[in-house]
Amino acid sequence: MTCAKVRIWASCPQVPSKNHSTGPPNISTIDSSAAGIIRPPVAIPSLRILEDELIERIRRRIPSSEGGALRLGIGHDAALIHAQGWDWVVTCDQFLEGAHFLADKHPPQSVGYKALIRAASDVVAMAARPRFFLLSLALPAERTGAWLNQMLSGMARASKSLGLRLAGGDTARSAGDGARIALNVMVLGEARRGDGIGRAGARPDDGIYVTGILGRAQLGLELILREMSGQRSYRKLLAPHYYPTLSLDFALWLGRHYLPSAMMDISDGLSTDLRRLCRASGVGARIYADQLPLVAVPGSLQGIPELDPLTLALHGGEDYGLLFTAPMRRVSRIPNIFGRTRITRIGEIVRGSGVKIVAAGGKVSSLIPSGWDHFAKR
Amino acid sequence: MTCAKVRIWASCPQVPSKNHSTGPPNISTIDSSAAGIIRPPVAIPSLRILEDELIERIRRRIPSSEGGALRLGIGHDAALIHAQGWDWVVTCDQFLEGAHFLADKHPPQSVGYKALIRAASDVVAMAARPRFFLLSLALPAERTGAWLNQMLSGMARASKSLGLRLAGGDTARSAGDGARIALNVMVLGEARRGDGIGRAGARPDDGIYVTGILGRAQLGLELILREMSGQRSYRKLLAPHYYPTLSLDFALWLGRHYLPSAMMDISDGLSTDLRRLCRASGVGARIYADQLPLVAVPGSLQGIPELDPLTLALHGGEDYGLLFTAPMRRVSRIPNIFGRTRITRIGEIVRGSGVKIVAAGGKVSSLIPSGWDHFAKR
């Protein structure tokens, strides 16, 4: 199969320029022929622009075709490798100082926790159970004391919450001036043969679903970047950014019952990730603004454009909820709630390409993918 | 089981200080009670000194005990994970600019080739067949052009030579001033159930074996660091450093016939790696200087202390040969040559701890582990 957008290569948002402007409105009325074009949020040269080309170059040069034991390779949340009876699902994710976290803004516990959650999320999003992980650490010498201990305690919390066990890894000292922290996590998960779900199976008329509330992690991040994280009344709003949770049980249930036609996690924002799912499946999508499960923004924060609930929900990253599609004949089996996980139908798959959003008043617009990791934009 | 030295965590030599001196003679006559102490080759604060403690802290804090499906975890070349019928062997390895290669000294083809060979070697050394790999890349923007293409072509060469397929990965831009290249490779291999070999099984009276010639890669590196790599007569001496080869077929044959009691690769030098094997197995070793398969040093290079063949063979890194032990009753089945792989018996396992070396004249000395990656020492 061809993979227009290779998600397993594209899960790391890049560091945007500091001179980044907020850019054009996120919901625009560009005609549909242009709707398929990704507009990068930054104007400076950046890997983000090169990403598709870069990944294509890697794919062309290194043997990577699917087939045989490699059932799903590049282009899904994780790779699916067939073993007798069970399938192994493997993924890797970098968590880099300066690119994915800021050592002066993010508590080390959160860094360790999120590094593991972020990687495990790609396994969960294929309806697999994370079992083992490998940890590669590159550290400056001055981070091998208290910072490391606290980072590890956050990682232990994540591993316990998911039943994940550490199987090994690799340590190195990061070298040179301005040496930075780099965490690389590889997660191995297992699925019963045939249960694993990729992102290429969505078909016209399938319903589109999300789990959880959209935009909560981004709201927390915006407060941190605005130096408002110390205010007691906002403190509980930070947890979704520092310690996101995964819907493991629900993902496994979906896989066991063969309900989704396609599934992935929302790590880079709904507008970006839904477009990826559509491209991988060769379809388009239509979603409804008034059906989105929006983050609740306190009254005291209203009026700030970046904190608009719809903007946060469409483009905010790191919620790590599930995005999935289900054929009409299975829609009645999708619950509204599963344990503590809220499930919301937000639209449907359509023929063609691109994602449209229907505003509350009925106006239809193209949804420009604008999800990315904002934490370093200022 | 306990793992005194956790090899899967310890495969990355650290960057030594530039003001590093060559240090004490590598074969000393320290009494055996002190022979168990690793003497770090550098005096500055370095992760190398902290490594055991650092890994122990990671193990204490994150669930990682062996058991159930995790047959071998931290402490072996790779982790061994049981699946029905087959076992999966997984490892990860960092290849960092400044720590493991120098972008101005090492051709990008060699960087890509070695990053993969280095990681795959840990799988091969457990008598498993490397099958798939994941590649995490963090790159400065200026390395996404020709450098990347050439690096990938070297990696493709290694993947083809081993029959390894790329299953996915992750890309990011490395951030900040002096941003560096970081490659992280995760390799998945498979072994028939029970065939995988760890490093903890060596017993007194077992024979000790190595494959290939010792010190060839280090000789190549020394020439590069001495700016002698351009000299035509030395050019063929560089290949073992740039493009080391793995003894995959021989490793699989050993595993299939249950011949080794313990096995690992020689990545950091015989003196360091044999000590690790002994510590993991709770035994000591005795090797014979005149039985070592020494690198041939051209006459024009003789007299330079660091280029002494015995020094190169004992302490030179990155040969990626196999180091294994075999019980007496199986010794007759170990060939002297297998295909193009030379196999040499160099000594035997003894009770106790520490590694002794017997000089040609019969003098017995403790072998101080002094293997590490010299390339950045000057």
PDB file of N, CA and C in Angstrom, chain B residues 174-208:
ATOM      1  N   SER B 174      16.845  18.812  15.386  1.00  0.00           N
ATOM      2  CA  SER B 174      17.544  19.076  16.638  1.00  0.00           C
ATOM      3  C   SER B 174      17.665  20.579  16.801  1.00  0.00           C
ATOM      4  N   ALA B 175      17.484  20.995  18.020  1.00  0.00           N
ATOM      5  CA  ALA B 175      17.221  22.404  18.307  1.00  0.00           C
ATOM      6  C   ALA B 175      18.437  23.099  18.891  1.00  0.00           C
ATOM      7  N   GLY B 176      18.444  24.399  18.771  1.00  0.00           N
ATOM      8  CA  GLY B 176      19.393  25.201  19.518  1.00  0.00           C
ATOM      9  C   GLY B 176      20.717  25.404  18.807  1.00  0.00           C
ATOM     10  N   ASP B 177      21.578  26.184  19.430  1.00  0.00           N
ATOM     11  CA  ASP B 177      22.906  26.434  18.890  1.00  0.00           C
ATOM     12  C   ASP B 177      23.724  25.156  18.961  1.00  0.00           C
ATOM     13  N   GLY B 178      24.550  24.962  17.961  1.00  0.00           N
ATOM     14  CA  GLY B 178      25.393  23.772  17.950  1.00  0.00           C
ATOM     15  C   GLY B 178      24.581  22.496  17.926  1.00  0.00           C
ATOM     16  N   ALA B 179      23.410  22.553  17.286  1.00  0.00           N
ATOM     17  CA  ALA B 179      22.554  21.366  17.223  1.00  0.00           C
ATOM     18  C   ALA B 179      23.306  20.229  16.557  1.00  0.00           C
ATOM     19  N   ARG B 180      23.123  19.039  17.075  1.00  0.00           N
ATOM     20  CA  ARG B 180      23.884  17.902  16.604  1.00  0.00           C
ATOM     21  C   ARG B 180      22.993  16.812  16.041  1.00  0.00           C
ATOM     22  N   ILE B 181      23.655  15.913  15.328  1.00  0.00           N
ATOM     23  CA  ILE B 181      22.963  14.786  14.720  1.00  0.00           C
ATOM     24  C   ILE B 181      22.832  13.675  15.762  1.00  0.00           C
ATOM     25  N   ALA B 182      21.644  13.112  15.861  1.00  0.00           N
ATOM     26  CA  ALA B 182      21.446  11.962  16.747  1.00  0.00           C
ATOM     27  C   ALA B 182      20.669  10.885  16.006  1.00  0.00           C
ATOM     28  N   LEU B 183      21.236   9.697  15.974  1.00  0.00           N
ATOM     29  CA  LEU B 183      20.535   8.551  15.387  1.00  0.00           C
ATOM     30  C   LEU B 183      20.238   7.569  16.513  1.00  0.00           C
ATOM     31  N   ASN B 184      19.036   7.074  16.528  1.00  0.00           N
ATOM     32  CA  ASN B 184      18.674   6.068  17.499  1.00  0.00           C
ATOM     33  C   ASN B 184      18.046   4.902  16.753  1.00  0.00           C
ATOM     34  N   VAL B 185      18.646   3.752  16.882  1.00  0.00           N
ATOM     35  CA  VAL B 185      18.192   2.592  16.118  1.00  0.00           C
ATOM     36  C   VAL B 185      17.673   1.527  17.080  1.00  0.00           C
ATOM     37  N   MET B 186      16.497   1.026  16.802  1.00  0.00           N
ATOM     38  CA  MET B 186      15.927  -0.066  17.580  1.00  0.00           C
ATOM     39  C   MET B 186      15.803  -1.263  16.640  1.00  0.00           C
ATOM     40  N   VAL B 187      16.370  -2.369  17.042  1.00  0.00           N
ATOM     41  CA  VAL B 187      16.340  -3.564  16.195  1.00  0.00           C
ATOM     42  C   VAL B 187      15.530  -4.668  16.867  1.00  0.00           C
ATOM     43  N   LEU B 188      14.688  -5.288  16.085  1.00  0.00           N
ATOM     44  CA  LEU B 188      13.908  -6.449  16.503  1.00  0.00           C
ATOM     45  C   LEU B 188      14.449  -7.672  15.782  1.00  0.00           C
ATOM     46  N   GLY B 189      14.790  -8.682  16.534  1.00  0.00           N
ATOM     47  CA  GLY B 189      15.249  -9.911  15.910  1.00  0.00           C
ATOM     48  C   GLY B 189      14.442 -11.078  16.431  1.00  0.00           C
ATOM     49  N   GLU B 190      14.579 -12.211  15.773  1.00  0.00           N
ATOM     50  CA  GLU B 190      13.845 -13.374  16.268  1.00  0.00           C
ATOM     51  C   GLU B 190      14.782 -14.562  16.405  1.00  0.00           C
ATOM     52  N   ALA B 191      14.476 -15.381  17.388  1.00  0.00           N
ATOM     53  CA  ALA B 191      15.215 -16.618  17.617  1.00  0.00           C
ATOM     54  C   ALA B 191      14.185 -17.711  17.843  1.00  0.00           C
ATOM     55  N   ARG B 192      14.525 -18.910  17.432  1.00  0.00           N
ATOM     56  CA  ARG B 192      13.631 -20.003  17.800  1.00  0.00           C
ATOM     57  C   ARG B 192      13.593 -20.086  19.309  1.00  0.00           C
ATOM     58  N   ARG B 193      12.469 -20.476  19.828  1.00  0.00           N
ATOM     59  CA  ARG B 193      12.318 -20.516  21.274  1.00  0.00           C
ATOM     60  C   ARG B 193      13.455 -21.285  21.921  1.00  0.00           C
ATOM     61  N   GLY B 194      14.110 -20.640  22.849  1.00  0.00           N
ATOM     62  CA  GLY B 194      15.179 -21.311  23.585  1.00  0.00           C
ATOM     63  C   GLY B 194      16.556 -21.163  22.963  1.00  0.00           C
ATOM     64  N   ASP B 195      16.612 -20.683  21.715  1.00  0.00           N
ATOM     65  CA  ASP B 195      17.919 -20.563  21.057  1.00  0.00           C
ATOM     66  C   ASP B 195      18.693 -19.326  21.504  1.00  0.00           C
ATOM     67  N   GLY B 196      18.010 -18.303  21.955  1.00  0.00           N
ATOM     68  CA  GLY B 196      18.668 -17.051  22.310  1.00  0.00           C
ATOM     69  C   GLY B 196      19.666 -17.258  23.445  1.00  0.00           C
ATOM     70  N   ILE B 197      20.800 -16.607  23.344  1.00  0.00           N
ATOM     71  CA  ILE B 197      21.889 -16.813  24.303  1.00  0.00           C
ATOM     72  C   ILE B 197      22.201 -15.509  25.016  1.00  0.00           C
ATOM     73  N   GLY B 198      22.236 -15.537  26.337  1.00  0.00           N
ATOM     74  CA  GLY B 198      22.593 -14.363  27.120  1.00  0.00           C
ATOM     75  C   GLY B 198      24.056 -14.409  27.525  1.00  0.00           C
ATOM     76  N   ARG B 199      24.423 -13.549  28.453  1.00  0.00           N
ATOM     77  CA  ARG B 199      25.842 -13.497  28.830  1.00  0.00           C
ATOM     78  C   ARG B 199      26.097 -14.046  30.225  1.00  0.00           C
ATOM     79  N   ALA B 200      25.092 -14.632  30.822  1.00  0.00           N
ATOM     80  CA  ALA B 200      25.233 -15.017  32.222  1.00  0.00           C
ATOM     81  C   ALA B 200      25.485 -16.501  32.420  1.00  0.00           C
ATOM     82  N   GLY B 201      25.742 -17.242  31.349  1.00  0.00           N
ATOM     83  CA  GLY B 201      25.799 -18.702  31.497  1.00  0.00           C
ATOM     84  C   GLY B 201      27.186 -19.316  31.565  1.00  0.00           C
ATOM     85  N   ALA B 202      28.242 -18.503  31.547  1.00  0.00           N
ATOM     86  CA  ALA B 202      29.595 -19.077  31.532  1.00  0.00           C
ATOM     87  C   ALA B 202      29.901 -19.765  32.862  1.00  0.00           C
ATOM     88  N   ARG B 203      30.581 -20.932  32.782  1.00  0.00           N
ATOM     89  CA  ARG B 203      30.900 -21.712  33.982  1.00  0.00           C
ATOM     90  C   ARG B 203      32.383 -22.069  33.969  1.00  0.00           C
ATOM     91  N   PRO B 204      32.966 -22.297  35.139  1.00  0.00           N
ATOM     92  CA  PRO B 204      34.386 -22.652  35.203  1.00  0.00           C
ATOM     93  C   PRO B 204      34.716 -23.805  34.256  1.00  0.00           C
ATOM     94  N   ASP B 205      35.874 -23.703  33.633  1.00  0.00           N
ATOM     95  CA  ASP B 205      36.403 -24.670  32.660  1.00  0.00           C
ATOM     96  C   ASP B 205      35.850 -24.496  31.254  1.00  0.00           C
ATOM     97  N   ASP B 206      34.836 -23.648  31.064  1.00  0.00           N
ATOM     98  CA  ASP B 206      34.397 -23.366  29.698  1.00  0.00           C
ATOM     99  C   ASP B 206      35.544 -22.750  28.903  1.00  0.00           C
ATOM    100  N   GLY B 207      35.635 -23.070  27.633  1.00  0.00           N
ATOM    101  CA  GLY B 207      36.577 -22.391  26.752  1.00  0.00           C
ATOM    102  C   GLY B 207      36.055 -21.018  26.364  1.00  0.00           C
ATOM    103  N   ILE B 208      36.990 -20.092  26.140  1.00  0.00           N
ATOM    104  CA  ILE B 208      36.625 -18.731  25.729  1.00  0.00           C
ATOM    105  C   ILE B 208      37.053 -18.536  24.280  1.00  0.00           C
TER     106      ILE B 208
END
